[in-house]
PDB file of C-alpha atoms and ligand atoms in Angstrom:
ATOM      1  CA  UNK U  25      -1.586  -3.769  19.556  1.00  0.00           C
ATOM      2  CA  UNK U  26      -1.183  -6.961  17.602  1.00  0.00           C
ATOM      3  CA  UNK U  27      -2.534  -7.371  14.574  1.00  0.00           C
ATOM      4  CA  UNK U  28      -1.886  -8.941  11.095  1.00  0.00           C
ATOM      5  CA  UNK U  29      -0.777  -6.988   7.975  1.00  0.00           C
ATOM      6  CA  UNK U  30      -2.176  -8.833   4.670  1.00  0.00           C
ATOM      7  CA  UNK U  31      -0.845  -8.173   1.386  1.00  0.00           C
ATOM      8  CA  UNK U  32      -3.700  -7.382  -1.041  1.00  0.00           C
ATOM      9  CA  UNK U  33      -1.565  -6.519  -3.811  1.00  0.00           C
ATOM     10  CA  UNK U  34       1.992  -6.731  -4.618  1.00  0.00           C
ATOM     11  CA  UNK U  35       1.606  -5.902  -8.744  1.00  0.00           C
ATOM     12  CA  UNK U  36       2.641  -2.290 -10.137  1.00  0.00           C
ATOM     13  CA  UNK U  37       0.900   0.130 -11.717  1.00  0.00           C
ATOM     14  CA  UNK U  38      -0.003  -2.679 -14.439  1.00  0.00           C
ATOM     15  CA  UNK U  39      -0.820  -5.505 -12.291  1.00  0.00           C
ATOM     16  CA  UNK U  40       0.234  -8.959 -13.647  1.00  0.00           C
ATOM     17  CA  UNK U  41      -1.147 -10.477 -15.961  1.00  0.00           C
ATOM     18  CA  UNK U  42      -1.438  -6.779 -17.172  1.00  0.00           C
ATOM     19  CA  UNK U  43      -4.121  -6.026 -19.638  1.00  0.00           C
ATOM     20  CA  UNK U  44      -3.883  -7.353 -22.731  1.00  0.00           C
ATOM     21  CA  UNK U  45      -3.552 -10.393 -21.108  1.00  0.00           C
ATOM     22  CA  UNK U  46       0.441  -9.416 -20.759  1.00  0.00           C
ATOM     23  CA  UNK U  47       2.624 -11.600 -18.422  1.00  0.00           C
ATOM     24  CA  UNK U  48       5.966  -9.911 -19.682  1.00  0.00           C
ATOM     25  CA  UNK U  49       8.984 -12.261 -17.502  1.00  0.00           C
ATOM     26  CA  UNK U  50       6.345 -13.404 -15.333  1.00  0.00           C
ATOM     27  CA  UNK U  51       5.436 -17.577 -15.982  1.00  0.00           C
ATOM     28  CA  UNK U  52       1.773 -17.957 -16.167  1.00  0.00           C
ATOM     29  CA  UNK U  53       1.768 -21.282 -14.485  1.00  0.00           C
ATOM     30  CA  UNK U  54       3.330 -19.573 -11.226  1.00  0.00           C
ATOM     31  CA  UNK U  55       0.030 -18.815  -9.178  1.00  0.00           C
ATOM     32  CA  UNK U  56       2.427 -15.915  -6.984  1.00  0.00           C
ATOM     33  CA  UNK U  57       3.030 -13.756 -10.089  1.00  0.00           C
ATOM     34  CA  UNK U  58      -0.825 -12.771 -10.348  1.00  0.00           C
ATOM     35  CA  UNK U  59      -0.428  -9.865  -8.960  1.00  0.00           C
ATOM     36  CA  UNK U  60      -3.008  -7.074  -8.268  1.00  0.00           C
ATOM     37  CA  UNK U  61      -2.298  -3.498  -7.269  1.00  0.00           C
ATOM     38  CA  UNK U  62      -0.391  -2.281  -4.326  1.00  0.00           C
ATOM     39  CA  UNK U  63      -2.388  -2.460  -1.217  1.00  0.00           C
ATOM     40  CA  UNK U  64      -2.291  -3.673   2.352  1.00  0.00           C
ATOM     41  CA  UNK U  65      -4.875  -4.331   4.978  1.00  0.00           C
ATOM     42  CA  UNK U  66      -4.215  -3.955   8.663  1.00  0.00           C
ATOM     43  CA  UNK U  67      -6.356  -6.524  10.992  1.00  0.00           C
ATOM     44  CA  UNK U  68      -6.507  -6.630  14.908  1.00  0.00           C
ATOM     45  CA  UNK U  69      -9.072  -8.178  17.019  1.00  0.00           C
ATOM     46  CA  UNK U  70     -11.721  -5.437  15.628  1.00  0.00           C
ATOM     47  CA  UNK U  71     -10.549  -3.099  13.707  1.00  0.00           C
ATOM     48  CA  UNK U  72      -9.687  -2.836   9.724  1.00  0.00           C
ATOM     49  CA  UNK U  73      -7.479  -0.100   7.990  1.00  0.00           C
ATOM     50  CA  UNK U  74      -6.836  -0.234   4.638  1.00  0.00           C
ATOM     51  CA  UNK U  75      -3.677   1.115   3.013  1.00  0.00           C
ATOM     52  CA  UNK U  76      -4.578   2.567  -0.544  1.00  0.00           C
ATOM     53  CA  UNK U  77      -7.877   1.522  -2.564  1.00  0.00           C
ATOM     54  CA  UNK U  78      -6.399   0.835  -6.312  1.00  0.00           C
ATOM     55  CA  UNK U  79      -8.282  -0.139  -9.325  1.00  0.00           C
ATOM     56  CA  UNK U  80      -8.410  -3.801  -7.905  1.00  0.00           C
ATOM     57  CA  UNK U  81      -9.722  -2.678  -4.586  1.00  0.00           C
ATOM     58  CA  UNK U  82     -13.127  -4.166  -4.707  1.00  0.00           C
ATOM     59  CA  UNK U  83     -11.458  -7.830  -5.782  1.00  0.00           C
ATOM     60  CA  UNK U  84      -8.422  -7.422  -3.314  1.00  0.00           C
ATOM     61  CA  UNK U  85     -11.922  -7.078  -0.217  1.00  0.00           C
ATOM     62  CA  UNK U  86     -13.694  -9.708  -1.663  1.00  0.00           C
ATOM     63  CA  UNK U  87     -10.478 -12.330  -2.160  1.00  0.00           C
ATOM     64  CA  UNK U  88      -9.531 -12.143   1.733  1.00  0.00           C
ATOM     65  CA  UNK U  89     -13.363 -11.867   2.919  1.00  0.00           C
ATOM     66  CA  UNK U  90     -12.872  -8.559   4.538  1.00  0.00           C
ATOM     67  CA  UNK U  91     -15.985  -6.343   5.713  1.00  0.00           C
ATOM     68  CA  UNK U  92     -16.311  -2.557   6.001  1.00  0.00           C
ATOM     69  CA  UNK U  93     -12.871  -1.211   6.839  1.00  0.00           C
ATOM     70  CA  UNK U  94     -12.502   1.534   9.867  1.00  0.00           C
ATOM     71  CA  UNK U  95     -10.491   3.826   8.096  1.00  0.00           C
ATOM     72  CA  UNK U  96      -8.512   4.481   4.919  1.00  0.00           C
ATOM     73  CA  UNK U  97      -5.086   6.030   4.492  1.00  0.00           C
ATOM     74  CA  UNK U  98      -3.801   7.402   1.241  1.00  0.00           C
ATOM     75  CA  UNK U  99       0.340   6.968   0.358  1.00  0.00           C
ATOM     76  CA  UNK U 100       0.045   8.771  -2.447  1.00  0.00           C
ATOM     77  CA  UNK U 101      -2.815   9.483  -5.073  1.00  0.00           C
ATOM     78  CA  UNK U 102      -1.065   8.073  -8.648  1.00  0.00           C
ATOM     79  CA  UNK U 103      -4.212   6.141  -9.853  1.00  0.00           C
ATOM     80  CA  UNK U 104      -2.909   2.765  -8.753  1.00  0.00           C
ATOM     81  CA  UNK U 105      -3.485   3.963  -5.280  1.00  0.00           C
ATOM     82  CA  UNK U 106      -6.634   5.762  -5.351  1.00  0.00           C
ATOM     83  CA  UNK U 107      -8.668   4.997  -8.212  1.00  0.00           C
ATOM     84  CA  UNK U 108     -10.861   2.304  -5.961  1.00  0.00           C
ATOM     85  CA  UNK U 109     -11.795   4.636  -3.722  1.00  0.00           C
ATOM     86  CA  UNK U 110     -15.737   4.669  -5.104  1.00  0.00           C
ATOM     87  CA  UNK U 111     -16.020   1.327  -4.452  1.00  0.00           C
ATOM     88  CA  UNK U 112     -16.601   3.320  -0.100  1.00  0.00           C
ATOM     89  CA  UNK U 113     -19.345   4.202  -1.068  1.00  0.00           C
ATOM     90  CA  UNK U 114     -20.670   0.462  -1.885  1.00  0.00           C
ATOM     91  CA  UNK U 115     -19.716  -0.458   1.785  1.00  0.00           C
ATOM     92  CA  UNK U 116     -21.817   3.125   3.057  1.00  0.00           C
ATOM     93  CA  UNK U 117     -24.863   1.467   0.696  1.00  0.00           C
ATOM     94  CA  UNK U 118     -24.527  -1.521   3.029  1.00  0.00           C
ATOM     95  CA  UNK U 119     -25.336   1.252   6.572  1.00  0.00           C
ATOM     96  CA  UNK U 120     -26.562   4.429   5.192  1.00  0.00           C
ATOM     97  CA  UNK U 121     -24.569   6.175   8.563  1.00  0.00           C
ATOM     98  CA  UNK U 122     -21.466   4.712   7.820  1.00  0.00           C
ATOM     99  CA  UNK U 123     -18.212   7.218   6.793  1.00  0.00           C
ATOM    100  CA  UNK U 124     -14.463   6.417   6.500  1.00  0.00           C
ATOM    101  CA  UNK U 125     -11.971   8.443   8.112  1.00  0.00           C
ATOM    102  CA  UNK U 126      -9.447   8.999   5.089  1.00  0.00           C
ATOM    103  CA  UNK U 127      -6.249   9.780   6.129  1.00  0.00           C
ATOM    104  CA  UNK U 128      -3.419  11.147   4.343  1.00  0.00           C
ATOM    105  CA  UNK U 129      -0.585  13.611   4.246  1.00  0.00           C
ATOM    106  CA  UNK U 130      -1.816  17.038   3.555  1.00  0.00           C
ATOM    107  CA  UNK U 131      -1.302  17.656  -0.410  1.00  0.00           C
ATOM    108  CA  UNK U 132      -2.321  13.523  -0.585  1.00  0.00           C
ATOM    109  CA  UNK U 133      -5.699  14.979   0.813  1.00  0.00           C
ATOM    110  CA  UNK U 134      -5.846  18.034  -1.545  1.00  0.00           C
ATOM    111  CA  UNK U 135      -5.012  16.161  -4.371  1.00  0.00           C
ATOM    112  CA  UNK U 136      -7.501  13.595  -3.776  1.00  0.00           C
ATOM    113  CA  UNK U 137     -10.503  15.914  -2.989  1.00  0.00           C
ATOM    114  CA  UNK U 138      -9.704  16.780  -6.187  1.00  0.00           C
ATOM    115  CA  UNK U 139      -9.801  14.217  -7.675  1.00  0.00           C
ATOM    116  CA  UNK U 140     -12.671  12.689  -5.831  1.00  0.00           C
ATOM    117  CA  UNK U 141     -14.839  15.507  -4.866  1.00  0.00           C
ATOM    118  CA  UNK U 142     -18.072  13.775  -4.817  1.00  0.00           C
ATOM    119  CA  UNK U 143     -16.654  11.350  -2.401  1.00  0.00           C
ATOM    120  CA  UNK U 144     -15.970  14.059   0.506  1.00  0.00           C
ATOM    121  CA  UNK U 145     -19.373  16.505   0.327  1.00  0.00           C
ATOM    122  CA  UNK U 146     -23.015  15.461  -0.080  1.00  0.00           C
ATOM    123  CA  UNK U 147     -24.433  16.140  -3.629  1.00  0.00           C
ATOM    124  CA  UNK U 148     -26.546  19.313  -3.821  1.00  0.00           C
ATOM    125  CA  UNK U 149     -29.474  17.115  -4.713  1.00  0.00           C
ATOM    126  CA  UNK U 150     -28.956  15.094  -1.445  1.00  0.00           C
ATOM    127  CA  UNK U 151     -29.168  12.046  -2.888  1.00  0.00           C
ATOM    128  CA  UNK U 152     -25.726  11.497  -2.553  1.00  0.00           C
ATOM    129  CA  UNK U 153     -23.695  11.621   0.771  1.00  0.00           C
ATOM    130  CA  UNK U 154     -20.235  11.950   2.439  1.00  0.00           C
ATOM    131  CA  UNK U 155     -18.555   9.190   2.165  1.00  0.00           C
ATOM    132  CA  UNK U 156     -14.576  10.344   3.358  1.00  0.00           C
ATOM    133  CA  UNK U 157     -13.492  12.347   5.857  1.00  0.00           C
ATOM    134  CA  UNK U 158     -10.320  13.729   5.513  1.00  0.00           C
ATOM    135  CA  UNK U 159      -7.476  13.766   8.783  1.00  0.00           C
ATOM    136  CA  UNK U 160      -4.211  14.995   8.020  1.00  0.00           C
ATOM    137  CA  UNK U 161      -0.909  12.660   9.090  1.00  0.00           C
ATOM    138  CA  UNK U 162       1.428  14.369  10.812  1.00  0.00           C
ATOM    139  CA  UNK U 163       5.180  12.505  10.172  1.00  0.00           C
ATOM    140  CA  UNK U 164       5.925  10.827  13.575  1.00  0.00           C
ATOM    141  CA  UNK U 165       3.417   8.915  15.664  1.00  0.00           C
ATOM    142  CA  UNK U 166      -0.055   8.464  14.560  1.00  0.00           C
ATOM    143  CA  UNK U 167      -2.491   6.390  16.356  1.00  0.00           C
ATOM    144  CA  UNK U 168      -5.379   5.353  13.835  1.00  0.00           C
ATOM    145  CA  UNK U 169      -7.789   2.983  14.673  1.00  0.00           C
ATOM    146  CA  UNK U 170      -5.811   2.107  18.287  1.00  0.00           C
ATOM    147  CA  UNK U 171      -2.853   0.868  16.069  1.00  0.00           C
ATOM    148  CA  UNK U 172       0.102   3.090  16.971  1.00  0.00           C
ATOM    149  CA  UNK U 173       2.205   3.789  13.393  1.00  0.00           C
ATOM    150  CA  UNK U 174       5.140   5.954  12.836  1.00  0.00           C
ATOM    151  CA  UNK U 175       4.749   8.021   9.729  1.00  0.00           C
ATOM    152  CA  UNK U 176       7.670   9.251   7.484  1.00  0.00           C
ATOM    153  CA  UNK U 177       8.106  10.887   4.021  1.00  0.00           C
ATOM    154  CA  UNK U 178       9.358   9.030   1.124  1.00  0.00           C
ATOM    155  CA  UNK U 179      10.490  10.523  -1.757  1.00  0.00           C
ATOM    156  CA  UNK U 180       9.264   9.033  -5.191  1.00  0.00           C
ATOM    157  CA  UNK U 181      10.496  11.134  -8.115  1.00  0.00           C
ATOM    158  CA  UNK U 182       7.044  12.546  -8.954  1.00  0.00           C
ATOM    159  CA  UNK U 183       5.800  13.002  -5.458  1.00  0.00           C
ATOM    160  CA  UNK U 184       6.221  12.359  -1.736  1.00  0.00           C
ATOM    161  CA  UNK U 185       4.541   9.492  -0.899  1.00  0.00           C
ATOM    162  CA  UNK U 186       4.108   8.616   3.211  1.00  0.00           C
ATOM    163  CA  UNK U 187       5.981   5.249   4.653  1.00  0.00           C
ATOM    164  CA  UNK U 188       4.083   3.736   7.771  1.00  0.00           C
ATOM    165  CA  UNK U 189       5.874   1.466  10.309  1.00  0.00           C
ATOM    166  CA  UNK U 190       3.803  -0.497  12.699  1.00  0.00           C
ATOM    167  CA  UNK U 191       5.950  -1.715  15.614  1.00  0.00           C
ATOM    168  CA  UNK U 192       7.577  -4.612  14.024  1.00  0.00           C
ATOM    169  CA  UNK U 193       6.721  -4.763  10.329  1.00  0.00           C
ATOM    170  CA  UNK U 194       7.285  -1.355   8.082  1.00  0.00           C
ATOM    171  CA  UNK U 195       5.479  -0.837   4.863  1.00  0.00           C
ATOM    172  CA  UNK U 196       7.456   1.583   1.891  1.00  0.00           C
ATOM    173  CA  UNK U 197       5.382   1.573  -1.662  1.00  0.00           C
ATOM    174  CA  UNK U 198       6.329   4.070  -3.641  1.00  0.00           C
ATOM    175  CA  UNK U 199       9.950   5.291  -2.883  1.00  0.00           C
ATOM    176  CA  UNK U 200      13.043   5.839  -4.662  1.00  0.00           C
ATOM    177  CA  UNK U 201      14.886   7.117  -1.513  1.00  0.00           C
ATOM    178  CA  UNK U 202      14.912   7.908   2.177  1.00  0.00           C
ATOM    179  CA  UNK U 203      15.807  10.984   4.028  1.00  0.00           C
ATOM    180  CA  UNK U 204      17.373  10.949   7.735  1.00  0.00           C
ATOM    181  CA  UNK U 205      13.957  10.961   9.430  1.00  0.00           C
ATOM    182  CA  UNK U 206      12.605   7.658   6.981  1.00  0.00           C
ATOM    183  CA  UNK U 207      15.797   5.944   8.214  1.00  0.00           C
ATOM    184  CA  UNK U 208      15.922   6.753  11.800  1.00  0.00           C
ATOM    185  CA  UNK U 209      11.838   5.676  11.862  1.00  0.00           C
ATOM    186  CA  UNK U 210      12.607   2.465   9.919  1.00  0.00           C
ATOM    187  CA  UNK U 211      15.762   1.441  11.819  1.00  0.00           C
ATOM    188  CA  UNK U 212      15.479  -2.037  13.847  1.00  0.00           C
ATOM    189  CA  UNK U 213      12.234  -3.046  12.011  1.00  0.00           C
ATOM    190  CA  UNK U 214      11.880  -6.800  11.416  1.00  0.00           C
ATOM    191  CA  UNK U 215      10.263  -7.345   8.320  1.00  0.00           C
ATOM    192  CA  UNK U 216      10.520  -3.940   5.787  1.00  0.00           C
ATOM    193  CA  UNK U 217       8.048  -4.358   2.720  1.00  0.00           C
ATOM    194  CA  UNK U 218       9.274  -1.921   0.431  1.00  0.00           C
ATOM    195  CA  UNK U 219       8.968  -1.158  -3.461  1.00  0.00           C
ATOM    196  CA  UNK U 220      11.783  -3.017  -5.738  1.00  0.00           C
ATOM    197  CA  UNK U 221      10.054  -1.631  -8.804  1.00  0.00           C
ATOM    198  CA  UNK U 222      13.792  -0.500 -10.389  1.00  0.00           C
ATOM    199  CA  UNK U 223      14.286  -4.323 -10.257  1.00  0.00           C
ATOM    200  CA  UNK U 224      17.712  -4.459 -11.654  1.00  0.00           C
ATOM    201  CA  UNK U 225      17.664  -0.207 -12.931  1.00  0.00           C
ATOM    202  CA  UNK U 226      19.583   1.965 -10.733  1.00  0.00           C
ATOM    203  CA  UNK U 227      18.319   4.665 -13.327  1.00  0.00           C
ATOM    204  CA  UNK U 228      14.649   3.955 -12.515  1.00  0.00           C
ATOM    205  CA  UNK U 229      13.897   7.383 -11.502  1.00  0.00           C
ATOM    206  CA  UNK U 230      11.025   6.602  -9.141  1.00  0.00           C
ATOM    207  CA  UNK U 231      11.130   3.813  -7.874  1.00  0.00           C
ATOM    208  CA  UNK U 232      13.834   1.986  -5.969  1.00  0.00           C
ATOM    209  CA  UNK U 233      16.342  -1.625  -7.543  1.00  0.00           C
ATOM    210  CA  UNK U 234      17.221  -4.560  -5.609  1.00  0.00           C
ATOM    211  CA  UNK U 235      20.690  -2.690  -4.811  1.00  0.00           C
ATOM    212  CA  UNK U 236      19.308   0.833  -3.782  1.00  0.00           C
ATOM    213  CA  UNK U 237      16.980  -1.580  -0.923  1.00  0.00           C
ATOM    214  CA  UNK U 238      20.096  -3.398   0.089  1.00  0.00           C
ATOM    215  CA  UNK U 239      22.560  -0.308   0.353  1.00  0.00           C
ATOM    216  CA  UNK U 240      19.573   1.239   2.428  1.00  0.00           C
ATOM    217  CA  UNK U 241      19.218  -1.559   4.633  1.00  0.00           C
ATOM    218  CA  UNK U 242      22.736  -2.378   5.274  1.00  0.00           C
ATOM    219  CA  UNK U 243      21.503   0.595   8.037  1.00  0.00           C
ATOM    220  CA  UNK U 244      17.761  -0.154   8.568  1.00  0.00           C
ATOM    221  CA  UNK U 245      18.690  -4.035   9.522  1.00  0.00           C
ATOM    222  CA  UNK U 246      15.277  -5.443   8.603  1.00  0.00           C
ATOM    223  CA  UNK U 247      16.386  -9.658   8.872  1.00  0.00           C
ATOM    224  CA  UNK U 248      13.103  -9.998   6.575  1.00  0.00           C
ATOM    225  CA  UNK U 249      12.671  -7.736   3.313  1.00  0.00           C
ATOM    226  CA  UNK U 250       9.464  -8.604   0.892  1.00  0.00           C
ATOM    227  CA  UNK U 251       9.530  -6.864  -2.320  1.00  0.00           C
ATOM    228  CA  UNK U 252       6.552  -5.409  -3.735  1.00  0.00           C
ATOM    229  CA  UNK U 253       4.743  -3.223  -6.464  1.00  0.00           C
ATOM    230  CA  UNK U 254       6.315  -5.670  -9.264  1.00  0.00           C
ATOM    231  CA  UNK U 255       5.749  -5.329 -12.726  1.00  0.00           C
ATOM    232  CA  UNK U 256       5.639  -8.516 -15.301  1.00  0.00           C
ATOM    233  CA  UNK U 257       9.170  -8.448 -15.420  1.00  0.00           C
ATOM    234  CA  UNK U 258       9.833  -9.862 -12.123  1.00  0.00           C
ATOM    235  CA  UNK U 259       9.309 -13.305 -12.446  1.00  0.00           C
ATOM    236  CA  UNK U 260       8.580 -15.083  -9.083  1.00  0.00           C
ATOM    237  CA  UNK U 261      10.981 -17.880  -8.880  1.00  0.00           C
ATOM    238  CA  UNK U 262      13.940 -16.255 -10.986  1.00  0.00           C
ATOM    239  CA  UNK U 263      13.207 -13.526  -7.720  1.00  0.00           C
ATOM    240  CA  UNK U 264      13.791 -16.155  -5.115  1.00  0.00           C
ATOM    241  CA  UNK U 265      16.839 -17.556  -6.989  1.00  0.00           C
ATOM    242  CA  UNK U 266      18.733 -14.292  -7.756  1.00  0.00           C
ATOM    243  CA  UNK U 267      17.510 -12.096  -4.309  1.00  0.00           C
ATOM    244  CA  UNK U 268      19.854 -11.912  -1.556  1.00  0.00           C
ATOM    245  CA  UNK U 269      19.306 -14.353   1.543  1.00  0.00           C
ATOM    246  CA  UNK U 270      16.940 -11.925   3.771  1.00  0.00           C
ATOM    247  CA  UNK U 271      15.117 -10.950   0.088  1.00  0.00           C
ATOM    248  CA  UNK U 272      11.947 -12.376  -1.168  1.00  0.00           C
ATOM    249  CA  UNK U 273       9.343 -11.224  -3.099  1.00  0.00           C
ATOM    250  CA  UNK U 274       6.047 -10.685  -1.732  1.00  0.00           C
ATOM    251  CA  UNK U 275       2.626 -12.417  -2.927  1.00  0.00           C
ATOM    252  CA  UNK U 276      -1.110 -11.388  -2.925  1.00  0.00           C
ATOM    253  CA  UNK U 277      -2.598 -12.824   0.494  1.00  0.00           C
ATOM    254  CA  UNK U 278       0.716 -12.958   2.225  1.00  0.00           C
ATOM    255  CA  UNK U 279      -0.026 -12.173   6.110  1.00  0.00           C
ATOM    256  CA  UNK U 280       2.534 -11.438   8.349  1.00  0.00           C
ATOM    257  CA  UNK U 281       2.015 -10.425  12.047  1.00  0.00           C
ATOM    258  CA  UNK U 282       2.781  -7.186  14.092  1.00  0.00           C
ATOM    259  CA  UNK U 283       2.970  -6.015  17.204  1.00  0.00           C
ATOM    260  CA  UNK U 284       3.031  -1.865  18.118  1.00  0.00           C
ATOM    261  CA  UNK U 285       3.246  -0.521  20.762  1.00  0.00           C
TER     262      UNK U 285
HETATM  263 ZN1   ZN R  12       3.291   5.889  -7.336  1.00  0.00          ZN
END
């Protein structure tokens, strides 16, 4: 299945500028450092998934022009990956029969019905209905949506979060470090988007520095590695300057293309 995977967001936690109107490193005049939360979209021929609905969710849909999406799958449910997730039930306003399959690692799902109740049962009153429907990931091979992904567990400090490779192109938010299974799924990818939050902080406890990615892909081999989930201290260009030669940061509307089979 070919497809294109489109960077809706590539900002932290904060996004950049963050609020407050806070740019931090980041140079204002650089239109790549406006950054909104980690996100990706997956697009074939006909089919949409979405990778985590942050706070910027309903802006990230709008900016690319993207419709109703297929289904939904969850990394990890810190706010900056979940707390768009109303913005479903807009799209179900839009065909009253619509639902999203919601798909996520088991505690992911728990965590997030908890969080979001209202979003996965009708209201008594029926005037609200179901708008999710939870499916468990199983690590290995998935096939949502006819796109074939392998699955794999990162570890992120605070909590696992799930990694997703799609043929070619691998997507990590969220991860400190990788266990034998995370490297063995990731190894020949092409282009590995993963999260260089620690920046230059080996002490970063949850999320992963420029020299943690290149020690782990000294065995993965991705020729291609886009950084994501930066805060306003990663400047754009000082990025492209000071990055190795297969490093560059990544940008909100980036596309690249894949191919799984
Ligand atoms: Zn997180």
């Amino acid at each position: 299945m070919d497809g294109k995977l489109i960077i809706l967001g590539c900002g932290g936690s904060a996004g950049v500028p963050a609020i407050g109107n806070w740019w931090g490193a980041c140079d204002p005049n650089e239109p790549k450092n406006i950054r909104t939360r980690p996100s990706i979209a997956l697009k074939t021929k006909d089919k949409l998934v979405i990778v985590d609905t942050g706070p910027d969710f309903r802006e990230q849909m709008n900016r690319e022009k993207l419709g109703a999406p297929d289904a939904v799958i969850i990394t990890h449910t810190h706010f900056d990956h979940v707390n768009g997730i109303d913005e479903l039930r807009t799209f179900q306003r839009q065909d009253k029969e619509r639902t999203f399959p919601t798909y996520g690692m088991a505690d992911t799902l728990k965590s997030l019905q908890a969080h979001a109740h209202y979003m996965f049962q009708p209201s008594e009153n029926g005037f609200y209905r179901t708008v999710c429907v939870p499916h468990e990931i199983k690590l290995g091979k998935n096939v949502i949506e006819n796109i074939p992904m392998q699955m794999f567990e990162q570890e992120h400090g605070t909590m696992p979060t799930l990694g997703i490779r799609i043929g070619n192109v691998a997507y990590s938010t969220d991860v400190k470090r990788l266990d034998g299974f995370a490297m063995e799924t990731l190894e020949g990818v092409v282009t590995w988007i993963v999260d260089g939050a620690g920046y230059h902080n080996r002490s970063n406890p949850v999320h992963a520095c420029i020299e943690e990615i290149a020690e782990m892909n000294e065995k993965i081999g991705a020729k291609q590695v886009f950084l994501t989930h930066m805060p306003p201290i990663m400047d754009y260009k000082t990025m492209v300057k000071e990055l190795p030669d297969n490093f560059a940061p990544a940008y909100d509307g980036l596309a690249i293309d894949f191919a799984a089979a």
